[in-house]
């Protein structure tokens, strides 16, 4: 199939300078009903009426547990040199925090070895949201103990797999784990509670820091963070709109980079949390800001921020503007990606390599015969890669880019209704069909 020339060109220009990969996550693709995997809070959340589109869950997903070799072949045949995947905590430790599931260990052994055989670099994430049910029942990320259990789980991973992992990040998107899940209630555990939000926003950062320290003790030297960034535009020039946009940036973005790289939280957010913050949280800031080897950015879209007197704590609402949108109704704005890459390099970690650990779009893709012409996705990748190219020219040390995602998969509260893959999945038959965007990547990466 003929691929889009301009996407192929920009991939070709960047390919000698950076790693290119694809990203996925355990609960979204593996199938949690296979291989003795335990229940996570996402299984419970999906069972609650009204939480997830048509009650979909990850029990089968892309059945990657059985089809991982096919999927790794797709990665290597496209020419990607890295694969960002996540370990499932309940798959490795389904019953207790110390009794390993031998089938889970065996699965990740085979998966990692199969990557290495294909010359694909394993970039691992330790937590991409599948919290074991037993921890969720004890308060999940509102409970300080969960951070400690996460450190113990990190130690187990390091013992079994650490020496084969090229790069590791403890937590995927701490904003989603905390604010999105405990204040807006969109993800498991589905709370809308200021106190739970303040606690989870701190304990997820503590979990990151404790996990980094465990991995350092094991001698690993390529450790980072994966932060999701959302660009923000005040609805108008008024002072109050500017101030609310700044507050949104504080909660969504700076909370995480300020704590990781400066050992502090933004004042304007702390003042909303008031005494809901865990007691003596300041004592944890040095652990949270333990040195890292790289920084990762997941980027998709922006919000337009408008003051809202009815919002009880933060006083704003997030709107969509009039830019072209993806099937998630997310506005397409590559300038936001350049903004965050430049800000990280300038204000936070001038000496660290930066990775775009996720970028991509949902599209209402459909098969015509055996082909899928996902032309909007081609343009999305192209415009965002051009943004990457531009900041590299200005000296921002971007070292890698991961497309989200290899496969259409379980898009959390949207179930299987939203398709982010460069490879189409028929969820009835598990047939994989590469889309036009897959072939454009393959063309761009050819001959590497
Ligand atoms: C995230 C997660 C992915 C999502 C993707 C699209 O960034 O939210 O890492 O699991 O599927 O972002 O929403």
Coordinates of C-alpha atoms and ligand atoms in Angstrom, one line a residue, residues 25 28 84 128-129 172-173 176 187 228 298 300 328 330 358 404 409-412 420, ligand 1:
X25 CA 0.1 -1.5 28.6
X28 CA -5.1 -2.9 27.7
X84 CA 7.5 0.2 25.8
X128 CA 0.3 1.1 34.2
X129 CA -2.9 1.2 36.4
X172 CA 2.8 5.6 34.0
X173 CA 1.0 9.0 34.1
X176 CA -4.2 9.9 35.8
X187 CA -10.8 6.0 36.1
X228 CA 1.3 12.9 30.8
X298 CA 3.0 11.4 27.0
X300 CA -2.1 14.1 23.2
X328 CA -11.7 11.1 21.5
X330 CA -9.4 15.7 21.7
X358 CA 3.4 8.2 24.1
X404 CA 0.7 5.0 21.0
X409 CA -6.8 -2.0 22.6
X410 CA -8.9 -1.5 25.8
X411 CA -9.2 2.3 26.0
X412 CA -10.1 2.3 29.7
X420 CA -5.5 4.1 18.8
Ligands
LIG1 C1 -2.6 7.2 28.7 C2 -2.3 5.8 28.8 C3 -2.8 5.0 27.7 C4 -4.0 5.5 27.0 C5 -3.6 6.5 26.0 C6 -4.8 7.0 25.2 O1 -1.8 7.9 28.3 O2 -3.7 7.6 29.1 O3 -0.9 5.7 29.0 O4 -3.1 3.8 28.4 O5 -4.6 4.4 26.3 O6 -3.1 7.6 26.6 O7 -5.8 7.6 26.0

